[in-house]
Coordinates of C-alpha atoms in Angstrom, one line a residue:
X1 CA 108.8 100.4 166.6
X2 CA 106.6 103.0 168.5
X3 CA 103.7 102.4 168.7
X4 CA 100.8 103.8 166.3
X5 CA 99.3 107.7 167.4
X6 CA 95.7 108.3 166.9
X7 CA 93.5 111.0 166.4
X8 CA 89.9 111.5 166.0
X9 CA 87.2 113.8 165.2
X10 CA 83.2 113.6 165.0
X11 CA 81.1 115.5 162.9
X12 CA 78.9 117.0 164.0
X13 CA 79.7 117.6 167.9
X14 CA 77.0 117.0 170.1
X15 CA 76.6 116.9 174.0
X16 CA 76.4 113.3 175.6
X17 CA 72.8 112.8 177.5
X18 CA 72.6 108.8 178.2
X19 CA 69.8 108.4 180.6
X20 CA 68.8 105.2 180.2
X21 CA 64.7 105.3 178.9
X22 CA 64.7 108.6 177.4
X23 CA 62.7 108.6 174.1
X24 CA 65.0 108.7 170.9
X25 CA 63.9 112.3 170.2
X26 CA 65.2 113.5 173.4
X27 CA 68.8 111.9 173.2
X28 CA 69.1 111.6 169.9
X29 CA 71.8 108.9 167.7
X30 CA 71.6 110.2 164.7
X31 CA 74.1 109.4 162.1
X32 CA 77.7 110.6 162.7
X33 CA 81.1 111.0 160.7
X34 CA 83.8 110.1 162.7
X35 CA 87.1 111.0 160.9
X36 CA 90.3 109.0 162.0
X37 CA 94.0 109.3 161.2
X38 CA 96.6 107.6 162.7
X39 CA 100.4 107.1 162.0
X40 CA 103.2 104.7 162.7
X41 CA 105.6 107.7 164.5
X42 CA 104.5 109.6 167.5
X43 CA 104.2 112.9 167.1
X44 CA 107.6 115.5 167.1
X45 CA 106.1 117.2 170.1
X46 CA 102.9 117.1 172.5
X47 CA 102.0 120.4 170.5
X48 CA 102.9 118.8 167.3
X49 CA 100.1 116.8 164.7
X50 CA 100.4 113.6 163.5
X51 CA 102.9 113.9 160.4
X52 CA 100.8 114.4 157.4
X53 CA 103.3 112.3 154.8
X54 CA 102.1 108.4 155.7
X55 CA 99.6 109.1 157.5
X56 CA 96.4 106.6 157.2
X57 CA 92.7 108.4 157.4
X58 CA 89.1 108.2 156.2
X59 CA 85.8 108.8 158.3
X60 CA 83.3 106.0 159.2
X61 CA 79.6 106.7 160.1
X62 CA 78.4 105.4 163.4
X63 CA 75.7 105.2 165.7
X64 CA 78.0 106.4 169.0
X65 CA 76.1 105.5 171.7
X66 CA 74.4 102.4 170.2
X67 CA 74.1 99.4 172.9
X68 CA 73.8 95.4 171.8
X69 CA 71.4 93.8 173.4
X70 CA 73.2 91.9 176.7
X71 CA 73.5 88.7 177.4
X72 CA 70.8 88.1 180.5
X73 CA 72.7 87.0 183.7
X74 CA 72.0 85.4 186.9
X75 CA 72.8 86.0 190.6
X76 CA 73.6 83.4 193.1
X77 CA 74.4 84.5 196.6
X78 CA 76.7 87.4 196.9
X79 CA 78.7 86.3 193.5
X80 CA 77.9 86.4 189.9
X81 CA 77.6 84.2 186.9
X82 CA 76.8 84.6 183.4
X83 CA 74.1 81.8 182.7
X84 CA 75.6 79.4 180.1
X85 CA 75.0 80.3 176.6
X86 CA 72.4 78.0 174.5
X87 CA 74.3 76.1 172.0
X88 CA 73.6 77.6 169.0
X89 CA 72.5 76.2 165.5
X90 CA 73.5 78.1 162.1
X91 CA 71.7 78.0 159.3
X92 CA 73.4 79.3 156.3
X93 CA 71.1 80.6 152.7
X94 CA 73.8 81.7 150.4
X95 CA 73.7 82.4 146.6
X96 CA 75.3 80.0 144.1
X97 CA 77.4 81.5 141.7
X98 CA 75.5 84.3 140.6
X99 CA 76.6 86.1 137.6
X100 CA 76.7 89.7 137.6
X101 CA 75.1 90.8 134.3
X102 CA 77.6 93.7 132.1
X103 CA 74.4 95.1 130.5
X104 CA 72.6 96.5 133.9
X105 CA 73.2 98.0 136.8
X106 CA 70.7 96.6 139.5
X107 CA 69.8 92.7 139.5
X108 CA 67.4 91.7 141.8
X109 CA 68.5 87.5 142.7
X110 CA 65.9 85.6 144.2
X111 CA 66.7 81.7 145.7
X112 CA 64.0 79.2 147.8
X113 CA 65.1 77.3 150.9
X114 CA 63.1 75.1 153.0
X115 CA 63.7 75.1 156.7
X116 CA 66.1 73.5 158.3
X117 CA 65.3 69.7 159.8
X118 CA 63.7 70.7 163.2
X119 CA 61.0 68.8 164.9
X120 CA 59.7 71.4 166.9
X121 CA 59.9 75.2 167.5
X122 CA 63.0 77.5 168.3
X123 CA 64.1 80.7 168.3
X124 CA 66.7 82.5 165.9
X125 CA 69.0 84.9 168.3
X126 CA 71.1 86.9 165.7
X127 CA 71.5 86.9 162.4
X128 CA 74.6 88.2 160.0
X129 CA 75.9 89.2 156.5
X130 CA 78.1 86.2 154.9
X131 CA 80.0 88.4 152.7
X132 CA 82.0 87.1 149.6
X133 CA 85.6 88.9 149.7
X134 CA 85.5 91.1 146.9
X135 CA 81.6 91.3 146.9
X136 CA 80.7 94.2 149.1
X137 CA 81.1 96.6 146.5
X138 CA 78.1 95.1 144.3
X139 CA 76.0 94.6 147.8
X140 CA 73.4 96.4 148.0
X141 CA 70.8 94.9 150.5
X142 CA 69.6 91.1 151.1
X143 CA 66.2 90.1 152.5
X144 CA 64.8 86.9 153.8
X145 CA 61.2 86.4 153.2
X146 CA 58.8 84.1 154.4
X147 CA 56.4 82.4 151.7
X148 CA 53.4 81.0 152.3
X149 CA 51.6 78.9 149.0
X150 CA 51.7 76.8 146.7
X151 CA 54.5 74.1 148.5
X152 CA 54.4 71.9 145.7
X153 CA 55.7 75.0 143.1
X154 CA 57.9 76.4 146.3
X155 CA 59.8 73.0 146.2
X156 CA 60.2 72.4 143.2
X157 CA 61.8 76.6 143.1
X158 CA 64.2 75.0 146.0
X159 CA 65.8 73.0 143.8
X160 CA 67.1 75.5 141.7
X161 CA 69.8 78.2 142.2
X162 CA 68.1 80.9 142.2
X163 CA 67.0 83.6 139.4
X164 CA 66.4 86.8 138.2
X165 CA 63.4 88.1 141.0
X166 CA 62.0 89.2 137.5
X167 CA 61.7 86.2 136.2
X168 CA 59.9 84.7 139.3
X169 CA 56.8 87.6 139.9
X170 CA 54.5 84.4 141.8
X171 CA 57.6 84.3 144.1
X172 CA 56.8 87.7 146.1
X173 CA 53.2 86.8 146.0
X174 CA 53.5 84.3 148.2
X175 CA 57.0 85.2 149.7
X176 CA 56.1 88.6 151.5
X177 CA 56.7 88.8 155.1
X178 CA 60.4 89.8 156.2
X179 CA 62.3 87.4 158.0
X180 CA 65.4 89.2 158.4
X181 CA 67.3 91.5 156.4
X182 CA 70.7 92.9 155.8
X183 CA 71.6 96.5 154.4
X184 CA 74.8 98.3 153.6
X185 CA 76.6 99.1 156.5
X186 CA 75.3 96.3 158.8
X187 CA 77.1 94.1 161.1
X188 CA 74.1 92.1 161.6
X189 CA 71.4 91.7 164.5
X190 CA 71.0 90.1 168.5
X191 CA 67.7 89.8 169.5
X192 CA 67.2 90.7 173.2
X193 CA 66.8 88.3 175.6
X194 CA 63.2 88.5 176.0
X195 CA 62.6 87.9 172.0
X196 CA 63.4 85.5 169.0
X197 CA 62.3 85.1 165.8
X198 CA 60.2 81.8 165.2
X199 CA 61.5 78.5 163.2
X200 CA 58.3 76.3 163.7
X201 CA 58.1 73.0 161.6
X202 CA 54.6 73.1 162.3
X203 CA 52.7 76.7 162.5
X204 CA 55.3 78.7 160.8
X205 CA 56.2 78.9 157.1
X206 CA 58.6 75.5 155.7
X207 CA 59.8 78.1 152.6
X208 CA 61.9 80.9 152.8
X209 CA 63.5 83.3 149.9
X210 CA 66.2 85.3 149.9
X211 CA 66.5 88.6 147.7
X212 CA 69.6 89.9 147.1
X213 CA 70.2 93.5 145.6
X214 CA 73.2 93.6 143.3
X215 CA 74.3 97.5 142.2
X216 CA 76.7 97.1 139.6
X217 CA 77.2 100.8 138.8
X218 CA 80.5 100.5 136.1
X219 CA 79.0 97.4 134.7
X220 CA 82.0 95.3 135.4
X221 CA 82.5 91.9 133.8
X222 CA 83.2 88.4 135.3
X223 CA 81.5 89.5 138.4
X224 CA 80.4 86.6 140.4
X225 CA 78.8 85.8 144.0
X226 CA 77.7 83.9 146.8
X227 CA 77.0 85.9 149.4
X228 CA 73.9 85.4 152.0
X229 CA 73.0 85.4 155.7
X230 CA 73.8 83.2 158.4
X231 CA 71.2 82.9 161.1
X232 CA 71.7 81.5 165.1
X233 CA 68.8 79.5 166.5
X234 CA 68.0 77.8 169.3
X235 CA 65.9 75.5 170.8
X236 CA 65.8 77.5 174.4
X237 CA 62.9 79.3 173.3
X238 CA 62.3 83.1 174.8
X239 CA 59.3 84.9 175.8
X240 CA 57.9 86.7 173.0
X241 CA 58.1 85.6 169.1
X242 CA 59.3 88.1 167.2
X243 CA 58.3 90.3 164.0
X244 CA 58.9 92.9 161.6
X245 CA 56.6 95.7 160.1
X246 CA 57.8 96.9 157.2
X247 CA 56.4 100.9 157.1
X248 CA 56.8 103.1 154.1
X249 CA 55.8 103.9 150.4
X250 CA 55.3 101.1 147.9
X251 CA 57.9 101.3 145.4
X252 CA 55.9 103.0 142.6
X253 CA 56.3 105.8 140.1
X254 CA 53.8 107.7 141.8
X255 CA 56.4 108.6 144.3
X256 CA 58.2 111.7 142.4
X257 CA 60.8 113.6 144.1
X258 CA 61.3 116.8 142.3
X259 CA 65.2 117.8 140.9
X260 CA 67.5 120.2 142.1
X261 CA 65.9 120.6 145.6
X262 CA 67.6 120.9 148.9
X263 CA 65.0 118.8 151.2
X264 CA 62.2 117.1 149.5
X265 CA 60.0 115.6 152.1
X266 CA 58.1 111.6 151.4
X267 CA 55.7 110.0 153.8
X268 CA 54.2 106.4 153.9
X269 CA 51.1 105.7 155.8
X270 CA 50.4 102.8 158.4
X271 CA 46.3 103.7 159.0
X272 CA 44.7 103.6 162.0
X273 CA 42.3 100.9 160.4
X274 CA 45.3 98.7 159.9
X275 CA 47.1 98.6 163.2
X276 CA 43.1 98.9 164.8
X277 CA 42.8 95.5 163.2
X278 CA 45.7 93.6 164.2
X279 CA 47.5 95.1 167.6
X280 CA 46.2 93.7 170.3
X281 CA 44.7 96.0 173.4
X282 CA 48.1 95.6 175.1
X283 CA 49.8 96.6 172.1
X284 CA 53.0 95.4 170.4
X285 CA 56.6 96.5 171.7
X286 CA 59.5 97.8 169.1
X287 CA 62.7 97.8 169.9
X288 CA 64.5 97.9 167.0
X289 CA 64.1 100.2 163.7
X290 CA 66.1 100.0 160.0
X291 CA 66.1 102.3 157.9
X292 CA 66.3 102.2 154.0
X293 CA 66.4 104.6 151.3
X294 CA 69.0 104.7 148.2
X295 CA 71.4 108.2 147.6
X296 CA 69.0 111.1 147.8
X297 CA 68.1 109.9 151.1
X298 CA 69.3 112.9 154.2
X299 CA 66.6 112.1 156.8
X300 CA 64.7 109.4 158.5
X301 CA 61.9 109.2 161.0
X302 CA 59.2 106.7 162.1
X303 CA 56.6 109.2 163.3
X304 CA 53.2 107.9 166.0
X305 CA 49.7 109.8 166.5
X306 CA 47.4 108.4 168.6
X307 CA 44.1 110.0 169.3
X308 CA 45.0 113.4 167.1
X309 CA 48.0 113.6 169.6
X310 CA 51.7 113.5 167.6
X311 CA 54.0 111.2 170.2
X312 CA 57.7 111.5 170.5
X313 CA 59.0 109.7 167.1
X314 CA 59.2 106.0 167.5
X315 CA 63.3 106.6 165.8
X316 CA 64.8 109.2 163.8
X317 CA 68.0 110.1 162.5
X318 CA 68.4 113.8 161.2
X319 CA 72.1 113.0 159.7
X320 CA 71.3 110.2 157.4
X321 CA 73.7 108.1 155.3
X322 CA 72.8 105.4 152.6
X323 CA 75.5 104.0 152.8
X324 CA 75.2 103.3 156.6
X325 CA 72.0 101.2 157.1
X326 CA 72.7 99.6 160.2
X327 CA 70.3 98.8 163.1
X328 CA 68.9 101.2 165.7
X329 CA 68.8 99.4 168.9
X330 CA 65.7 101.7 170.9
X331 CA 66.5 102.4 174.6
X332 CA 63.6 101.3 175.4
X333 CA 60.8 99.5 173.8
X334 CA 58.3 102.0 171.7
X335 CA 54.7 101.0 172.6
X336 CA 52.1 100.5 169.8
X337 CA 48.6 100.6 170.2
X338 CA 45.8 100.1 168.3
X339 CA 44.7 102.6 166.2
X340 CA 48.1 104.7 166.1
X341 CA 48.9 105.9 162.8
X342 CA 52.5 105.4 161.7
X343 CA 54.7 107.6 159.2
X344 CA 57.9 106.2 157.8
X345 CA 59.3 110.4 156.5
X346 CA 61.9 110.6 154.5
X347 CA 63.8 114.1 153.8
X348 CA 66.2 113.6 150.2
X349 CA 68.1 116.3 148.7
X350 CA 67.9 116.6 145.2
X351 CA 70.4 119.2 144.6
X352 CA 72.3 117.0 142.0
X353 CA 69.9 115.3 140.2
X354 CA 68.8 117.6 136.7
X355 CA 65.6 115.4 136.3
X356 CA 63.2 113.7 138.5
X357 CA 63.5 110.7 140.8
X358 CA 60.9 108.2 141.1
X359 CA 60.3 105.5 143.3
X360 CA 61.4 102.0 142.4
X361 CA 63.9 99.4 142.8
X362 CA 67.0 100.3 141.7
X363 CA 69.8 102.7 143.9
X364 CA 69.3 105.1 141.1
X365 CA 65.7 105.4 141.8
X366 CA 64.1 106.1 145.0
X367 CA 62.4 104.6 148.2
X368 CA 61.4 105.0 151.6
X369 CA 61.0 102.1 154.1
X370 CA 61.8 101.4 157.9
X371 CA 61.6 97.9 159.0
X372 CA 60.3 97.7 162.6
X373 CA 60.9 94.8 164.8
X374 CA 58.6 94.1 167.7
X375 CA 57.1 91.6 169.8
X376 CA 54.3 89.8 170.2
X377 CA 54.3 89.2 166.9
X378 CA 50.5 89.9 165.2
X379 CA 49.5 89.2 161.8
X380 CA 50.6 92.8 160.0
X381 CA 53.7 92.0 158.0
X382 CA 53.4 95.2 155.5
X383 CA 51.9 98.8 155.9
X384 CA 52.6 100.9 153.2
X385 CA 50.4 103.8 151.1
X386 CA 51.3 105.7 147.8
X387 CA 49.7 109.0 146.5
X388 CA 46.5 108.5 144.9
X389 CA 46.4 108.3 141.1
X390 CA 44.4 112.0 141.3
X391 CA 46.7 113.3 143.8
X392 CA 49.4 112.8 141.6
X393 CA 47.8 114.3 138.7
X394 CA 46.8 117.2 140.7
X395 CA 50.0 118.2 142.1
X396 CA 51.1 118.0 138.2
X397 CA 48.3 120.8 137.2
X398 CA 46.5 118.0 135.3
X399 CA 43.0 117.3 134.8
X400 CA 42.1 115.0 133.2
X401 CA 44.0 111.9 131.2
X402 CA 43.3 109.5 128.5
X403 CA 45.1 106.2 127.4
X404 CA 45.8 103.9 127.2
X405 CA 49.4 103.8 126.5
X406 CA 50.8 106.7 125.8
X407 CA 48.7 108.4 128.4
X408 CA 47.7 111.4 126.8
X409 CA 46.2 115.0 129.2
X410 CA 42.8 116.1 127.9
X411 CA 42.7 119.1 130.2
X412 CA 43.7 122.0 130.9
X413 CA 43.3 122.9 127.4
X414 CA 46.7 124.6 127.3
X415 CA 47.9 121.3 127.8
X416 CA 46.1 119.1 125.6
X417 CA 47.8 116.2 123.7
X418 CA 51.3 116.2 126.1
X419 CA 51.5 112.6 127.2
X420 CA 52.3 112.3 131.2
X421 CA 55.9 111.7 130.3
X422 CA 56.4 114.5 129.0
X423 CA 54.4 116.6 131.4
X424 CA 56.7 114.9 134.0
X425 CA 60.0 115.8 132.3
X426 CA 58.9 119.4 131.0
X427 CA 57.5 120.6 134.3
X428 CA 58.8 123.9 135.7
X429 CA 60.2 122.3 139.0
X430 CA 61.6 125.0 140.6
X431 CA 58.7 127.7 140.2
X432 CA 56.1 124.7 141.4
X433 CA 58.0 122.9 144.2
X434 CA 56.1 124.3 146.5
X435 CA 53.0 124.2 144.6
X436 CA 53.5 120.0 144.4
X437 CA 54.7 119.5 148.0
X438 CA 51.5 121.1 149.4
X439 CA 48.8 119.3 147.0
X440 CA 50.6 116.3 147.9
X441 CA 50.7 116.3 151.4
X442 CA 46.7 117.9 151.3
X443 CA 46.2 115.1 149.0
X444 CA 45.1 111.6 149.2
X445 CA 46.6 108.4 149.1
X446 CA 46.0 104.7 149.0
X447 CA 46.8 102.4 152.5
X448 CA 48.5 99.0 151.1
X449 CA 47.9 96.5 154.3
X450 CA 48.7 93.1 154.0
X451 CA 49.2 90.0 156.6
X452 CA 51.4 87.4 156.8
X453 CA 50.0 85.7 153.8
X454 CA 50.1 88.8 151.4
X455 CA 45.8 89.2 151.9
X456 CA 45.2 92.7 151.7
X457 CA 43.4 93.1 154.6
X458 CA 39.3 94.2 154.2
X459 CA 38.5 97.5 154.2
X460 CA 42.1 99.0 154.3
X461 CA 42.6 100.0 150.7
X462 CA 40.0 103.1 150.3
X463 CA 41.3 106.1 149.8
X464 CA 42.9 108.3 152.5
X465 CA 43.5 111.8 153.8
X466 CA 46.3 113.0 156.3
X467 CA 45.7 112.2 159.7
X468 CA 44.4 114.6 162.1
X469 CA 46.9 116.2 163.9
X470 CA 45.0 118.6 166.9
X471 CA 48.5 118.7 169.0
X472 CA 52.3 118.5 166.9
X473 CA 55.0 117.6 168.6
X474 CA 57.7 119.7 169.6
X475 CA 61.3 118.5 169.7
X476 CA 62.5 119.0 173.2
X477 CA 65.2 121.4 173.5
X478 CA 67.2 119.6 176.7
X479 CA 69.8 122.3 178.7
X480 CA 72.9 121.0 179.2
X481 CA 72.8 121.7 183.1
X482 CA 73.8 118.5 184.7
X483 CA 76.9 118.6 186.8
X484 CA 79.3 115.7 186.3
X485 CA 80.6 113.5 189.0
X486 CA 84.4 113.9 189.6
X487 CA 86.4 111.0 189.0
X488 CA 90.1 110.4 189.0
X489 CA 90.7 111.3 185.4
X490 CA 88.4 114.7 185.7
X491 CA 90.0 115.8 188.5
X492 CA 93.9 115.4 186.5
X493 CA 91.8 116.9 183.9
X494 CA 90.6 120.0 186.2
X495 CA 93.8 120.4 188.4
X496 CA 95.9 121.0 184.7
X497 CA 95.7 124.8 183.6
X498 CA 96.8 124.4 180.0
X499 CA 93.5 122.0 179.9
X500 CA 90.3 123.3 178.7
X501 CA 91.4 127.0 179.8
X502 CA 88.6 129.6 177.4
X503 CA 91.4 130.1 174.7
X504 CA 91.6 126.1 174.1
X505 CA 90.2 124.6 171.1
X506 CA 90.4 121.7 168.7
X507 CA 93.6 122.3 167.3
X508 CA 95.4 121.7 170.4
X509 CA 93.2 118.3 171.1
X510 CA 97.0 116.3 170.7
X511 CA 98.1 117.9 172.8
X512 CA 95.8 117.5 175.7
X513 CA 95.8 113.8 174.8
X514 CA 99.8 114.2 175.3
X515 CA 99.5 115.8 178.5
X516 CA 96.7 113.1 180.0
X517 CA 98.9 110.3 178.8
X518 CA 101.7 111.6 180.6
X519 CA 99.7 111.8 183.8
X520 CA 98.1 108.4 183.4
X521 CA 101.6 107.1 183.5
X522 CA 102.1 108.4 186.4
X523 CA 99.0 107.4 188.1
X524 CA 99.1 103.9 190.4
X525 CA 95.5 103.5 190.6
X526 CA 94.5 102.4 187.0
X527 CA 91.1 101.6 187.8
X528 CA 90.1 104.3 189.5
X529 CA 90.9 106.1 186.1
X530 CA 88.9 103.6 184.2
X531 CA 85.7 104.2 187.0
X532 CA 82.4 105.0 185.2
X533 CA 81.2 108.7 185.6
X534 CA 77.6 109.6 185.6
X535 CA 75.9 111.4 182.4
X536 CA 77.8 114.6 181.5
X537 CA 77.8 116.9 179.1
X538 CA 80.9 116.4 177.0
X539 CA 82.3 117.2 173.6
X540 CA 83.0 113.6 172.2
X541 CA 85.5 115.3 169.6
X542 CA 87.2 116.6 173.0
X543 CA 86.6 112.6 174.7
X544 CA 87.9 110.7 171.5
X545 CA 90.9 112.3 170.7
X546 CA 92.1 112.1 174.4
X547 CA 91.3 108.6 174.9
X548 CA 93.4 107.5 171.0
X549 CA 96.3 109.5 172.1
X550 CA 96.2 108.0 175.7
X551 CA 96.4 104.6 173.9

């Protein structure tokens, strides 16, 4: 049998600009489609496409130029070695049999572990997704959580299987601070070499709890799981502990997004005050982001001011897909100091939705988080804001309310006696978008800081207004001017005049990859072709397709 031909395309194109420490902004990785198709039978001619009848495609969203985080290695004399790898621990916290109920679309599964028997600190290296086969479909996210309390009522929650998270409310009082987590799309995370995340028997938490998101859209029945995370520790401890800040808006109906919009624009506050309080004068280091929202979600970025001064956004992706949550692995580390002011925006697009969204829980409501991981690790475990209470009435041309429940509007007069509900479902959306964005955003809102142990922290929760911001930033608009170094496959690429002539485009890409296959099989220096070129500016539609019809 031949073997298989390959295409592939990414959506959008973009250039390739890889200098290594170049802020996120400047080289961006945003989100891309990369759609693939590839066939058991070679194509009838170089010209010719991949047959059409058999054919296997789909697209994929990736983070192209994504790098894991290396294994460190060491030099001796003029040779070298990989250091030996740690042997590793796992540490497995799956669910037991959890039934999928037929009534409700979105269960929230909560489960207690204690740590594992260690005697004295180490460090976890990676963590992953153990997935149930048949599962993923009903997977929504998973997240470990560090709890700090009562340990009597903690053990006595470990002995169970598990439960609703409804059922449990004192669980995420004292189970608050994110351990790890997994969202759709993920492969799972490596710490780099200079960081782990801390298993101490003795300063750090004994109880952990794992919160697992089921989406069962089509209410299927007889739908069972135990799925979980696995993580890799070892006792070979690294430099820094590691931790995560979890940035955005509480999950609250305060949060509206507004129907039928094409770009409908949330932020959630991390104050000065709070990261003042707790970030040391050398700061904290992040070098690694998540990002979360459910469908309406199109756009993500962690913004930073310091001083009025907007810096170059810690991460952001302008091509967003829910159902691609996986981890952005920073360049560099993003330095925070104290009193920067973090913004976890979020862009959604409303276009199909007739009525409003509000924030909450469930995929068919509406959130917006990013999960930061840093090192050292300080004693800020959640950051988050939501509009205040007369923001949010404001920005709904309302006065005035009574209640309790039904909350009734006392003024304006012309809308005396509508409960809230009603005012929220009956409001002319399209004639007062604009109306609503701006007295939310001039609004104010309410900072939610909390540490490790779920204490709001003093003098953090008054009421807020935007930050000050006496110089914006300005995303860079980078030339594409560098000139690429000539290697042995550019200059077969060059010397052939039915290759990249003006009249070429993508519907001949086959047949370029036909004609540099042919000329690699000719070639007797293999790894001069397979030499690394400096940073170029490339079409990676162009790159792809050559290199899966040279396979």
């Amino acid at each position: 049998m031949a073997a298989a031909a390959a295409a592939a395309h990414i959506l959008p194109p973009f250039d390739i600009f890889s200098q290594p420490g170049e802020r996120e902004a400047e080289n961006p990785n945003d989100t891309l489609q990369v759609i693939w198709q590839y066939h058991v039978d070679e194509p009838a001619s170089a010209a010719a496409l991949l047959p059409a009848e058999g054919a296997v495609r789909g697209t994929r969203p990736l983070y192209l130029v994504q790098r894991d985080f290396q294994q460190r290695r060491s030099f001796s004399g003029l040779g070298r070695k990989q250091e030996p790898e740690p042997v590793l621990h796992e540490w497995e916290l799956s669910n037991a049999q959890v039934r999928l109920p037929n009534d409700q679309d979105t269960l929230l599964q909560c489960r207690v572990f204690s740590l594992p028997k260690i005697t004295r600190k180490h460090h976890v290296v990676r963590y992953e997704p153990v997935i149930q086969p048949g599962s993923l479909a009903y997977l929504h996210h998973m997240t470990l959580y560090e709890c700090r309390g009562d340990e009597a009522k903690l053990n006595e929650a470990k002995r169970t299987n598990g439960s609703s998270c409804s059922s449990t409310d004192w669980l995420h009082a004292q189970c608050n601070t994110i351990a790890a987590t997994w969202n759709l799309g993920s492969e799972g995370f490596n710490y780099p070499p200079e960081a782990g995340y801390a298993l101490d028997p003795y300063n750090g938490p004994r109880f952990y709890m794992l919160e697992t998101h089921y989406s069962n859209p089509q209410l299927d029945n007889f739908v069972t799981d135990n799925s979980g995370l696995k993580l890799l520790y070892t006792d070979k401890l690294r430099t820094h502990d590691a931790g995560v800040l979890s940035v955005g808006i509480d999950p609250n109906w305060r949060h509206i997004i507004p129907p039928g919009q094409p770009e409908v624009i949330s932020e959630g506050h991390c104050i000065a005050r709070c990261t003042g309080d707790t970030v040391p004068d050398s700061g904290v280091n992040v070098f690694a982001v998540i990002m979360h929202t459910h469908q309406l979600g199109k756009k993500v970025r962690l913004r930073q001011i310091r001083d009025g001064k907007e810096m170059p956004p810690i991460a952001a992706d302008a091509s967003y897909d829910p159902s691609y949550q996986e981890y952005r692995r920073l360049q560099r580390p993003a330095k925070v100091l104290p009193g920067d002011h973090l913004i976890a925006e979020c862009t959604y697009s409303s276009r199909t939705r007739q009525t409003i969204t509000l924030g909450g829980l469930t995929t068919k409501e509406e959130t917006c988080l990013v999960s930061a991981l840093y090192y050292p690790r300080i004693d800020l475990s959640l950051c988050y804001s939501l509009p205040a209470l007369p923001t949010v009435l404001h920005s709904l041309g309302i006065d005035k309310l009574e209640g309790p429940s039904p909350l009734k509007i006392m003024s304006p007069p012309e809308l005396r006696g509508m409960t809230l509900e009603e005012r929220l479902v009956t409001y002319d959306w399209q004639s007062n978008f604009q109306t609503f964005a701006d007295a939310t955003r001039q609004g104010t809102f309410k900072p939610l800081c909390s540490n490790t142990k779920g204490t709001i922290l003093p003098e953090t929760s008054i009421e807020s207004h935007y930050p000050r911001i006496l110089w914006p930033y300005q995303d860079p608009k980078v030339p594409c001017t560098r000139k690429p170094q000539r290697n042995k496959l550019s200059m077969l690429l060059s010397e052939d005049g039915d290759i990249g002539g003006a009249e070429s485009d993508e519907s001949n890409a086959v047949e370029r990859g036909q004609l540099v296959r042919n000329k690699v099989s000719r070639s007797s220096d293999a790894s001069s072709l397979a030499a690394g070129s400096a940073t170029r500016c490339a079409s990676v539609a162009l790159v792809l397709a050559l290199l899966a019809a040279a396979l």
